Short mmCIF file of C-alpha atoms in Angstrom, two decimals:
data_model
loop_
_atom_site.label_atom_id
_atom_site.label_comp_id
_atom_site.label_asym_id
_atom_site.label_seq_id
_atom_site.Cartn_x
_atom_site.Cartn_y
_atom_site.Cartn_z
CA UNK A 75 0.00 0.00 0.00
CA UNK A 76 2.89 2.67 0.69
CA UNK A 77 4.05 1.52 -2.93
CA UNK A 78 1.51 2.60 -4.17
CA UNK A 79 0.84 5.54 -2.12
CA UNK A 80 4.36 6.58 -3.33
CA UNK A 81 3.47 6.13 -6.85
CA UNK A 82 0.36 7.82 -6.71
CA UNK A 83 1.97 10.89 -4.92
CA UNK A 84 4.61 11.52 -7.62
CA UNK A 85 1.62 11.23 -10.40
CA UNK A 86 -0.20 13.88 -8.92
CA UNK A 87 2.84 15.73 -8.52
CA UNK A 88 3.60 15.97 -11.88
CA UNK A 89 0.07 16.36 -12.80
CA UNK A 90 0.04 19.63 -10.37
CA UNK A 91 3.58 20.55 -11.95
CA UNK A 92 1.99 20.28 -15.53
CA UNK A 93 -1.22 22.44 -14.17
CA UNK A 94 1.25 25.09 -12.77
CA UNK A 95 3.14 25.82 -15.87
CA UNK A 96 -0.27 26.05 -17.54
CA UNK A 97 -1.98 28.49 -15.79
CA UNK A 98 -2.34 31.96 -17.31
CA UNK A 99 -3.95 33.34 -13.98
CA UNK A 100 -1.99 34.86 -10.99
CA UNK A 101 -3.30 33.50 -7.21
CA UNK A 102 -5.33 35.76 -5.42
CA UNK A 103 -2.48 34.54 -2.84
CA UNK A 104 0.09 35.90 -4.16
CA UNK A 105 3.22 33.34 -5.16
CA UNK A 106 2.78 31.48 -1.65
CA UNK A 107 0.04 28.89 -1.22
CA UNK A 108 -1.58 30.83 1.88
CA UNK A 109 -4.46 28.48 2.44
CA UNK A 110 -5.52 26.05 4.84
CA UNK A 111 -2.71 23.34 5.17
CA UNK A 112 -4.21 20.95 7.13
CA UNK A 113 -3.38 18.20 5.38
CA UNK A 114 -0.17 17.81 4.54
CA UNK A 115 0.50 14.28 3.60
CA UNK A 116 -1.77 12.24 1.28
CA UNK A 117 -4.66 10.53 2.48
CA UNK A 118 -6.26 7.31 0.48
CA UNK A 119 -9.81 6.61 0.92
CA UNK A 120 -11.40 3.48 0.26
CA UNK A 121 -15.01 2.65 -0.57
CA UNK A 122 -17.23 0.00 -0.58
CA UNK A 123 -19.95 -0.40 -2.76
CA UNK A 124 -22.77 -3.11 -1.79
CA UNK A 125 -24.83 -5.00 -4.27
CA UNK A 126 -28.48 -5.23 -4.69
CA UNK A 127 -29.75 -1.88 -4.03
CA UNK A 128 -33.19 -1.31 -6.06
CA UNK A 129 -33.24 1.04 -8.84
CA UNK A 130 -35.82 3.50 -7.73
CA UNK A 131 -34.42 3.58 -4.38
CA UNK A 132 -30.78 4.06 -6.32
CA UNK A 133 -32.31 7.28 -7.94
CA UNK A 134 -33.45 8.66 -4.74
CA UNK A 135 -30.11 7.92 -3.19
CA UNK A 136 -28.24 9.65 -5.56
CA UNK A 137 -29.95 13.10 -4.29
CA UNK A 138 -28.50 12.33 -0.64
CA UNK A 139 -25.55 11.29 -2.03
CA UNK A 140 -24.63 14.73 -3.95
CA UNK A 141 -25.64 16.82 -0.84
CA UNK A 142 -23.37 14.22 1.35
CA UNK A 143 -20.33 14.36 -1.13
CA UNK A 144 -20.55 18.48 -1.16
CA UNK A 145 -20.73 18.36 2.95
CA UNK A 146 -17.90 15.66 3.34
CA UNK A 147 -15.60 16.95 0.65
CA UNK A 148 -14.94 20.11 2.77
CA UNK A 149 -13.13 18.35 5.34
CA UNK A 150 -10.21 17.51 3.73
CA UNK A 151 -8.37 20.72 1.95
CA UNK A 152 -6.32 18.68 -1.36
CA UNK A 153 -4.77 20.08 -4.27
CA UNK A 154 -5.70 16.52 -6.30
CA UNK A 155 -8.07 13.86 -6.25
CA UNK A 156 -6.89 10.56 -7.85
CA UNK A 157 -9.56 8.24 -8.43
CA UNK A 158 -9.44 4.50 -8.81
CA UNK A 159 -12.47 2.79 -9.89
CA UNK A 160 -11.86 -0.48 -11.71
CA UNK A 161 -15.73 -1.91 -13.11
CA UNK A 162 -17.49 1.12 -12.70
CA UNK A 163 -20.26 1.62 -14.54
CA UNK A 164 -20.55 5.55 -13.94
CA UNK A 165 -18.48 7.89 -12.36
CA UNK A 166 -20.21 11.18 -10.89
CA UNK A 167 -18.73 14.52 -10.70
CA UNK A 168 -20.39 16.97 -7.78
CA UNK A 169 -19.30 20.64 -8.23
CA UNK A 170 -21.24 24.01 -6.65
CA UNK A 171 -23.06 24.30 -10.21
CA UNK A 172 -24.75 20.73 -10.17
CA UNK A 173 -23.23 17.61 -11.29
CA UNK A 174 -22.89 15.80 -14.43
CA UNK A 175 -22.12 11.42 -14.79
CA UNK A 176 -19.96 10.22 -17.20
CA UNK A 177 -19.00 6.02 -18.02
CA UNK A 178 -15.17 5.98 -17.11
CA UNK A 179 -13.18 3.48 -19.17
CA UNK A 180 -12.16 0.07 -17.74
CA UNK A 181 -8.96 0.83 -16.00
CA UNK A 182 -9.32 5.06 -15.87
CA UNK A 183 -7.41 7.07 -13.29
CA UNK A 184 -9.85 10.17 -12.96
CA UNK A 185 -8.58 13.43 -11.50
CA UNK A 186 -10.54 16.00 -9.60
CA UNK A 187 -9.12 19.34 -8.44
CA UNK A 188 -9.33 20.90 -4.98
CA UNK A 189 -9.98 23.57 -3.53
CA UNK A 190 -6.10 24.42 -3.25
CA UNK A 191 -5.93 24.14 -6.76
CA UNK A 192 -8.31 26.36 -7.19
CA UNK A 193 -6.96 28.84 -5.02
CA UNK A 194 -3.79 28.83 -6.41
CA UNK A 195 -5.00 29.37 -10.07
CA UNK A 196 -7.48 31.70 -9.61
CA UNK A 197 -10.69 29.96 -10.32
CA UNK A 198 -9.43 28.88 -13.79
CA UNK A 199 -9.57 25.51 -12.41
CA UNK A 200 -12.46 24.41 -10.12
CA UNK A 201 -12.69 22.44 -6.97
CA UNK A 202 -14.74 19.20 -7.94
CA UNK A 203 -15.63 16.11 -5.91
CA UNK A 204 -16.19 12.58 -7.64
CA UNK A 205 -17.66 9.55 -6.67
CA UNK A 206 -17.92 6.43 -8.58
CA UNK A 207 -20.77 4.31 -9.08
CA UNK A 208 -21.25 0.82 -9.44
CA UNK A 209 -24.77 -0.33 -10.84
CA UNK A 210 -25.98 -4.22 -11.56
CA UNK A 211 -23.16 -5.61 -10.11
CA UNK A 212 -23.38 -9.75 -8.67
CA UNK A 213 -20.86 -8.54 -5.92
CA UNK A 214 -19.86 -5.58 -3.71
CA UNK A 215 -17.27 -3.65 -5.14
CA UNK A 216 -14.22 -0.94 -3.59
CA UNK A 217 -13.47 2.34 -5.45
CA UNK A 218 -10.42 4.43 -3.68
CA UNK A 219 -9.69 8.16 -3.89
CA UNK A 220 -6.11 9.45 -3.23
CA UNK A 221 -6.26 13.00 -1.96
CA UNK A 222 -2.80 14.98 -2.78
CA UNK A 223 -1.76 18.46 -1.29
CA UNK A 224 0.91 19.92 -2.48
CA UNK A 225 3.84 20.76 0.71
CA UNK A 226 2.95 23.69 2.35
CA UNK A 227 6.70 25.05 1.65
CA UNK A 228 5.39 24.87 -2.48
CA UNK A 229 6.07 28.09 -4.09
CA UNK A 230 2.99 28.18 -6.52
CA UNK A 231 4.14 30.09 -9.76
CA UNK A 232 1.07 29.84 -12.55
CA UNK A 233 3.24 32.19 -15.41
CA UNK A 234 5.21 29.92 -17.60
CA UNK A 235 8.16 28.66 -16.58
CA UNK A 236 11.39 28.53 -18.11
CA UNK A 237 12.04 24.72 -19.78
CA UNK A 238 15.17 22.49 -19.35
CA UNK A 239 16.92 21.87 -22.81
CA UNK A 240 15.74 18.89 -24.72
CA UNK A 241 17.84 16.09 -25.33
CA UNK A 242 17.54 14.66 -28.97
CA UNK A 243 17.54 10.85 -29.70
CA UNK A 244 21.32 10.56 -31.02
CA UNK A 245 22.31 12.90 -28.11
CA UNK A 246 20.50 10.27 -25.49
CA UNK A 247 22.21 7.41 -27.52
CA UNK A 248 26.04 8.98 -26.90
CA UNK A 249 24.76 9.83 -23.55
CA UNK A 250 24.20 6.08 -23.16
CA UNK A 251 26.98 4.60 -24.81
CA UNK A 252 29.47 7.08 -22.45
CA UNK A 253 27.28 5.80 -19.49
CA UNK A 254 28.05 2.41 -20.44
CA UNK A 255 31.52 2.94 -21.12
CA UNK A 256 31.97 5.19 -17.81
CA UNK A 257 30.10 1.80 -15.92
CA UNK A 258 32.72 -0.91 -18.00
CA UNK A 259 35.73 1.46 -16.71
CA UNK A 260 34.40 1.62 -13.23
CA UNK A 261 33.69 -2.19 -12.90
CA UNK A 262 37.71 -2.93 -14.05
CA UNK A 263 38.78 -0.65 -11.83
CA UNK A 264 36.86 -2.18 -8.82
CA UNK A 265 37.81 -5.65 -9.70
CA UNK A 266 41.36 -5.14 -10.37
CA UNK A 267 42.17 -2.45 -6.81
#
């Protein structure tokens, strides 16, 4: 589980990085991320869904569920919401506006901003809660939602920023060769002293 945990933290990581360098809009906070921090390392959440609930009783549910999903998903402040939900048939995104249900394919990773997000780029992106759902299924199923914040030492810069050069292909392939060399002359030198 802290596997993948780890892994999951360094996706949304890079997915914040890649939402950063996108964002046209300043923060209303300035450079610094001056919102609630309480949470500060990732939380995974894991839900069961049971079997055999009746259709009409499923629509009415759905109501309760949107007003429970906008109440709940205050209590955790998150930058990113990674969603795993293998064999769902829909997947439901709650915002302030309403909420809209879409069919996710087989093995999707969704992601849902937060309210630091949005913060941070000035409402260009909005906070969004999701919930998957899992309709005529024999068995109970688990979804799980990985809430990310970004460190509360993050410097949040939304103008572009300034890009790395770019390595071509024959460039990496000398690079690799050397490497390989480098590794050869290290490995003769070890076995020989």
């Amino acid at each position: 589980m802290e596997t993948l945990s780890s892994d999951l933290g360094n996706l949304a990581a890079k997915i914040l990085q890649v939402l950063q360098e996108n964002c046209p809009r300043k923060s209303k906070y300035g450079n610094d991320m001056k919102q609630k921090q309480d949470l500060i390392s990732p939380v995974c959440c894991l839900y069961k869904h049971t079997r055999g609930i009746p259709t009409d009783r499923g629509a009415i549910s759905m109501g309760y569920d949107a007003f429970r999903m906008l109440i709940r998903g205050t209590d955790n402040s998150h930058a990113l919401c990674l969603h795993l939900c293998d064999g769902s048939s829909q997947f439901h995104v709650y915002s302030k506006k309403g909420w809209v249900s879409f069919c996710p394919d087989k093995d999707a990773l969704i992601v849902t901003v937060g309210d630091q997000t949005q913060a941070w780029s000035g409402g260009l992106y909005k906070h969004v809660l999701g919930r998957a759902v899992f309709k005529g299924e024999d068995e109970d199923s688990i979804s799980m939602a990985f809430l990310y914040s970004s460190p509360p030492n993050a410097t949040i810069c939304c103008s572009k920023t300034r890009k790395g050069k770019t390595l071509s292909l024959g460039q990496q392939a000398i690079l690799a060769i050397i490497s390989t060399l480098v590794y050869h002359v290290l490995v003769y030198f070890y076995k020989r002293f």
